[in-house]
Amino acid sequence: MLSIFFLPGDLVCNWAGLPASSDHRMILRSFINMIVWSGAAIGAALWISL
């Protein structure tokens, strides 16, 4: 279940070819996940409030 939340970042890191043990992969994965899930949360909040 938790892997669903990491999926956007993992897909981008796999596409970029970053190795699984790289610190760069963890930073990029965190950044992409933050962008995707923040956008989803803001979109849901706007949809509920309007």
PDB file of N, CA and C in Angstrom:
ATOM      1  N   MET A   1       0.824  -1.192   0.000  1.00  0.00           N
ATOM      2  CA  MET A   1       0.000   0.000   0.000  1.00  0.00           C
ATOM      3  C   MET A   1       0.871   1.259   0.000  1.00  0.00           C
ATOM      4  N   LEU A   2       1.925   1.244   0.768  1.00  0.00           N
ATOM      5  CA  LEU A   2       2.792   2.417   0.849  1.00  0.00           C
ATOM      6  C   LEU A   2       3.541   2.665  -0.459  1.00  0.00           C
ATOM      7  N   SER A   3       3.772   1.625  -1.218  1.00  0.00           N
ATOM      8  CA  SER A   3       4.516   1.788  -2.475  1.00  0.00           C
ATOM      9  C   SER A   3       3.759   2.638  -3.489  1.00  0.00           C
ATOM     10  N   ILE A   4       2.448   2.751  -3.348  1.00  0.00           N
ATOM     11  CA  ILE A   4       1.656   3.603  -4.240  1.00  0.00           C
ATOM     12  C   ILE A   4       2.065   5.063  -4.068  1.00  0.00           C
ATOM     13  N   PHE A   5       2.367   5.468  -2.837  1.00  0.00           N
ATOM     14  CA  PHE A   5       2.746   6.850  -2.581  1.00  0.00           C
ATOM     15  C   PHE A   5       4.144   7.166  -3.106  1.00  0.00           C
ATOM     16  N   PHE A   6       4.995   6.169  -3.230  1.00  0.00           N
ATOM     17  CA  PHE A   6       6.343   6.372  -3.749  1.00  0.00           C
ATOM     18  C   PHE A   6       6.431   6.191  -5.259  1.00  0.00           C
ATOM     19  N   LEU A   7       5.363   5.748  -5.888  1.00  0.00           N
ATOM     20  CA  LEU A   7       5.393   5.401  -7.303  1.00  0.00           C
ATOM     21  C   LEU A   7       5.816   6.541  -8.224  1.00  0.00           C
ATOM     22  N   PRO A   8       5.285   7.773  -8.097  1.00  0.00           N
ATOM     23  CA  PRO A   8       5.713   8.827  -9.033  1.00  0.00           C
ATOM     24  C   PRO A   8       7.221   9.084  -8.980  1.00  0.00           C
ATOM     25  N   GLY A   9       7.766   9.151  -7.788  1.00  0.00           N
ATOM     26  CA  GLY A   9       9.201   9.393  -7.654  1.00  0.00           C
ATOM     27  C   GLY A   9      10.031   8.227  -8.154  1.00  0.00           C
ATOM     28  N   ASP A  10       9.585   7.011  -7.886  1.00  0.00           N
ATOM     29  CA  ASP A  10      10.310   5.838  -8.367  1.00  0.00           C
ATOM     30  C   ASP A  10      10.312   5.763  -9.884  1.00  0.00           C
ATOM     31  N   LEU A  11       9.200   6.103 -10.509  1.00  0.00           N
ATOM     32  CA  LEU A  11       9.137   6.074 -11.971  1.00  0.00           C
ATOM     33  C   LEU A  11      10.104   7.076 -12.586  1.00  0.00           C
ATOM     34  N   VAL A  12      10.171   8.261 -12.017  1.00  0.00           N
ATOM     35  CA  VAL A  12      11.085   9.283 -12.536  1.00  0.00           C
ATOM     36  C   VAL A  12      12.534   8.854 -12.323  1.00  0.00           C
ATOM     37  N   CYS A  13      12.847   8.300 -11.157  1.00  0.00           N
ATOM     38  CA  CYS A  13      14.218   7.857 -10.878  1.00  0.00           C
ATOM     39  C   CYS A  13      14.616   6.695 -11.774  1.00  0.00           C
ATOM     40  N   ASN A  14      13.701   5.782 -12.029  1.00  0.00           N
ATOM     41  CA  ASN A  14      13.998   4.685 -12.953  1.00  0.00           C
ATOM     42  C   ASN A  14      14.229   5.213 -14.358  1.00  0.00           C
ATOM     43  N   TRP A  15      13.424   6.177 -14.777  1.00  0.00           N
ATOM     44  CA  TRP A  15      13.569   6.775 -16.095  1.00  0.00           C
ATOM     45  C   TRP A  15      14.916   7.485 -16.224  1.00  0.00           C
ATOM     46  N   ALA A  16      15.357   8.134 -15.117  1.00  0.00           N
ATOM     47  CA  ALA A  16      16.641   8.846 -15.132  1.00  0.00           C
ATOM     48  C   ALA A  16      17.826   7.897 -15.004  1.00  0.00           C
ATOM     49  N   GLY A  17      17.578   6.651 -14.622  1.00  0.00           N
ATOM     50  CA  GLY A  17      18.652   5.669 -14.522  1.00  0.00           C
ATOM     51  C   GLY A  17      19.484   5.777 -13.260  1.00  0.00           C
ATOM     52  N   LEU A  18      18.911   6.303 -12.200  1.00  0.00           N
ATOM     53  CA  LEU A  18      19.651   6.432 -10.947  1.00  0.00           C
ATOM     54  C   LEU A  18      19.683   5.091 -10.217  1.00  0.00           C
ATOM     55  N   PRO A  19      20.842   4.702  -9.685  1.00  0.00           N
ATOM     56  CA  PRO A  19      20.924   3.424  -8.962  1.00  0.00           C
ATOM     57  C   PRO A  19      20.134   3.471  -7.650  1.00  0.00           C
ATOM     58  N   ALA A  20      19.674   2.318  -7.210  1.00  0.00           N
ATOM     59  CA  ALA A  20      18.793   2.234  -6.037  1.00  0.00           C
ATOM     60  C   ALA A  20      19.463   2.706  -4.754  1.00  0.00           C
ATOM     61  N   SER A  21      20.773   2.594  -4.640  1.00  0.00           N
ATOM     62  CA  SER A  21      21.451   2.957  -3.391  1.00  0.00           C
ATOM     63  C   SER A  21      21.985   4.392  -3.403  1.00  0.00           C
ATOM     64  N   SER A  22      21.665   5.156  -4.410  1.00  0.00           N
ATOM     65  CA  SER A  22      22.198   6.509  -4.556  1.00  0.00           C
ATOM     66  C   SER A  22      21.451   7.510  -3.684  1.00  0.00           C
ATOM     67  N   ASP A  23      22.196   8.431  -3.087  1.00  0.00           N
ATOM     68  CA  ASP A  23      21.568   9.515  -2.328  1.00  0.00           C
ATOM     69  C   ASP A  23      20.807  10.446  -3.259  1.00  0.00           C
ATOM     70  N   HIS A  24      21.296  10.606  -4.469  1.00  0.00           N
ATOM     71  CA  HIS A  24      20.616  11.459  -5.451  1.00  0.00           C
ATOM     72  C   HIS A  24      19.230  10.909  -5.769  1.00  0.00           C
ATOM     73  N   ARG A  25      19.101   9.589  -5.800  1.00  0.00           N
ATOM     74  CA  ARG A  25      17.802   8.970  -6.067  1.00  0.00           C
ATOM     75  C   ARG A  25      16.810   9.294  -4.957  1.00  0.00           C
ATOM     76  N   MET A  26      17.263   9.234  -3.724  1.00  0.00           N
ATOM     77  CA  MET A  26      16.363   9.515  -2.599  1.00  0.00           C
ATOM     78  C   MET A  26      15.914  10.973  -2.602  1.00  0.00           C
ATOM     79  N   ILE A  27      16.839  11.873  -2.926  1.00  0.00           N
ATOM     80  CA  ILE A  27      16.496  13.297  -2.959  1.00  0.00           C
ATOM     81  C   ILE A  27      15.524  13.581  -4.100  1.00  0.00           C
ATOM     82  N   LEU A  28      15.802  13.058  -5.282  1.00  0.00           N
ATOM     83  CA  LEU A  28      14.919  13.281  -6.427  1.00  0.00           C
ATOM     84  C   LEU A  28      13.555  12.643  -6.194  1.00  0.00           C
ATOM     85  N   ARG A  29      13.538  11.435  -5.635  1.00  0.00           N
ATOM     86  CA  ARG A  29      12.266  10.755  -5.368  1.00  0.00           C
ATOM     87  C   ARG A  29      11.425  11.545  -4.378  1.00  0.00           C
ATOM     88  N   SER A  30      12.058  12.073  -3.334  1.00  0.00           N
ATOM     89  CA  SER A  30      11.333  12.879  -2.347  1.00  0.00           C
ATOM     90  C   SER A  30      10.776  14.150  -2.981  1.00  0.00           C
ATOM     91  N   PHE A  31      11.571  14.787  -3.821  1.00  0.00           N
ATOM     92  CA  PHE A  31      11.131  16.021  -4.469  1.00  0.00           C
ATOM     93  C   PHE A  31       9.948  15.771  -5.402  1.00  0.00           C
ATOM     94  N   ILE A  32      10.046  14.751  -6.234  1.00  0.00           N
ATOM     95  CA  ILE A  32       8.962  14.443  -7.171  1.00  0.00           C
ATOM     96  C   ILE A  32       7.692  14.051  -6.423  1.00  0.00           C
ATOM     97  N   ASN A  33       7.837  13.225  -5.390  1.00  0.00           N
ATOM     98  CA  ASN A  33       6.661  12.833  -4.613  1.00  0.00           C
ATOM     99  C   ASN A  33       6.022  14.044  -3.944  1.00  0.00           C
ATOM    100  N   MET A  34       6.831  14.969  -3.438  1.00  0.00           N
ATOM    101  CA  MET A  34       6.292  16.164  -2.804  1.00  0.00           C
ATOM    102  C   MET A  34       5.513  17.001  -3.820  1.00  0.00           C
ATOM    103  N   ILE A  35       6.054  17.155  -5.023  1.00  0.00           N
ATOM    104  CA  ILE A  35       5.384  17.948  -6.053  1.00  0.00           C
ATOM    105  C   ILE A  35       4.053  17.296  -6.451  1.00  0.00           C
ATOM    106  N   VAL A  36       4.068  15.994  -6.709  1.00  0.00           N
ATOM    107  CA  VAL A  36       2.869  15.291  -7.175  1.00  0.00           C
ATOM    108  C   VAL A  36       1.785  15.284  -6.105  1.00  0.00           C
ATOM    109  N   TRP A  37       2.142  14.887  -4.892  1.00  0.00           N
ATOM    110  CA  TRP A  37       1.111  14.739  -3.865  1.00  0.00           C
ATOM    111  C   TRP A  37       0.655  16.079  -3.301  1.00  0.00           C
ATOM    112  N   SER A  38       1.515  17.100  -3.336  1.00  0.00           N
ATOM    113  CA  SER A  38       1.062  18.439  -2.947  1.00  0.00           C
ATOM    114  C   SER A  38       0.071  18.974  -3.975  1.00  0.00           C
ATOM    115  N   GLY A  39       0.363  18.751  -5.240  1.00  0.00           N
ATOM    116  CA  GLY A  39      -0.569  19.170  -6.286  1.00  0.00           C
ATOM    117  C   GLY A  39      -1.906  18.462  -6.176  1.00  0.00           C
ATOM    118  N   ALA A  40      -1.866  17.170  -5.864  1.00  0.00           N
ATOM    119  CA  ALA A  40      -3.114  16.418  -5.696  1.00  0.00           C
ATOM    120  C   ALA A  40      -3.907  16.928  -4.496  1.00  0.00           C
ATOM    121  N   ALA A  41      -3.211  17.232  -3.401  1.00  0.00           N
ATOM    122  CA  ALA A  41      -3.895  17.729  -2.200  1.00  0.00           C
ATOM    123  C   ALA A  41      -4.484  19.112  -2.436  1.00  0.00           C
ATOM    124  N   ILE A  42      -3.751  19.977  -3.119  1.00  0.00           N
ATOM    125  CA  ILE A  42      -4.263  21.316  -3.414  1.00  0.00           C
ATOM    126  C   ILE A  42      -5.451  21.232  -4.368  1.00  0.00           C
ATOM    127  N   GLY A  43      -5.347  20.366  -5.371  1.00  0.00           N
ATOM    128  CA  GLY A  43      -6.472  20.179  -6.280  1.00  0.00           C
ATOM    129  C   GLY A  43      -7.710  19.648  -5.579  1.00  0.00           C
ATOM    130  N   ALA A  44      -7.535  18.691  -4.678  1.00  0.00           N
ATOM    131  CA  ALA A  44      -8.673  18.150  -3.929  1.00  0.00           C
ATOM    132  C   ALA A  44      -9.268  19.211  -3.009  1.00  0.00           C
ATOM    133  N   ALA A  45      -8.435  20.012  -2.374  1.00  0.00           N
ATOM    134  CA  ALA A  45      -8.938  21.070  -1.489  1.00  0.00           C
ATOM    135  C   ALA A  45      -9.718  22.114  -2.270  1.00  0.00           C
ATOM    136  N   LEU A  46      -9.205  22.478  -3.448  1.00  0.00           N
ATOM    137  CA  LEU A  46      -9.939  23.438  -4.276  1.00  0.00           C
ATOM    138  C   LEU A  46     -11.255  22.871  -4.775  1.00  0.00           C
ATOM    139  N   TRP A  47     -11.242  21.608  -5.152  1.00  0.00           N
ATOM    140  CA  TRP A  47     -12.467  20.970  -5.644  1.00  0.00           C
ATOM    141  C   TRP A  47     -13.518  20.898  -4.527  1.00  0.00           C
ATOM    142  N   ILE A  48     -13.097  20.606  -3.317  1.00  0.00           N
ATOM    143  CA  ILE A  48     -14.036  20.531  -2.187  1.00  0.00           C
ATOM    144  C   ILE A  48     -14.562  21.912  -1.831  1.00  0.00           C
ATOM    145  N   SER A  49     -13.684  22.924  -1.852  1.00  0.00           N
ATOM    146  CA  SER A  49     -14.112  24.254  -1.422  1.00  0.00           C
ATOM    147  C   SER A  49     -14.955  24.982  -2.469  1.00  0.00           C
ATOM    148  N   LEU A  50     -14.830  24.600  -3.719  1.00  0.00           N
ATOM    149  CA  LEU A  50     -15.623  25.284  -4.754  1.00  0.00           C
ATOM    150  C   LEU A  50     -16.811  24.453  -5.031  1.00  0.00           C
TER     151      LEU A  50
END
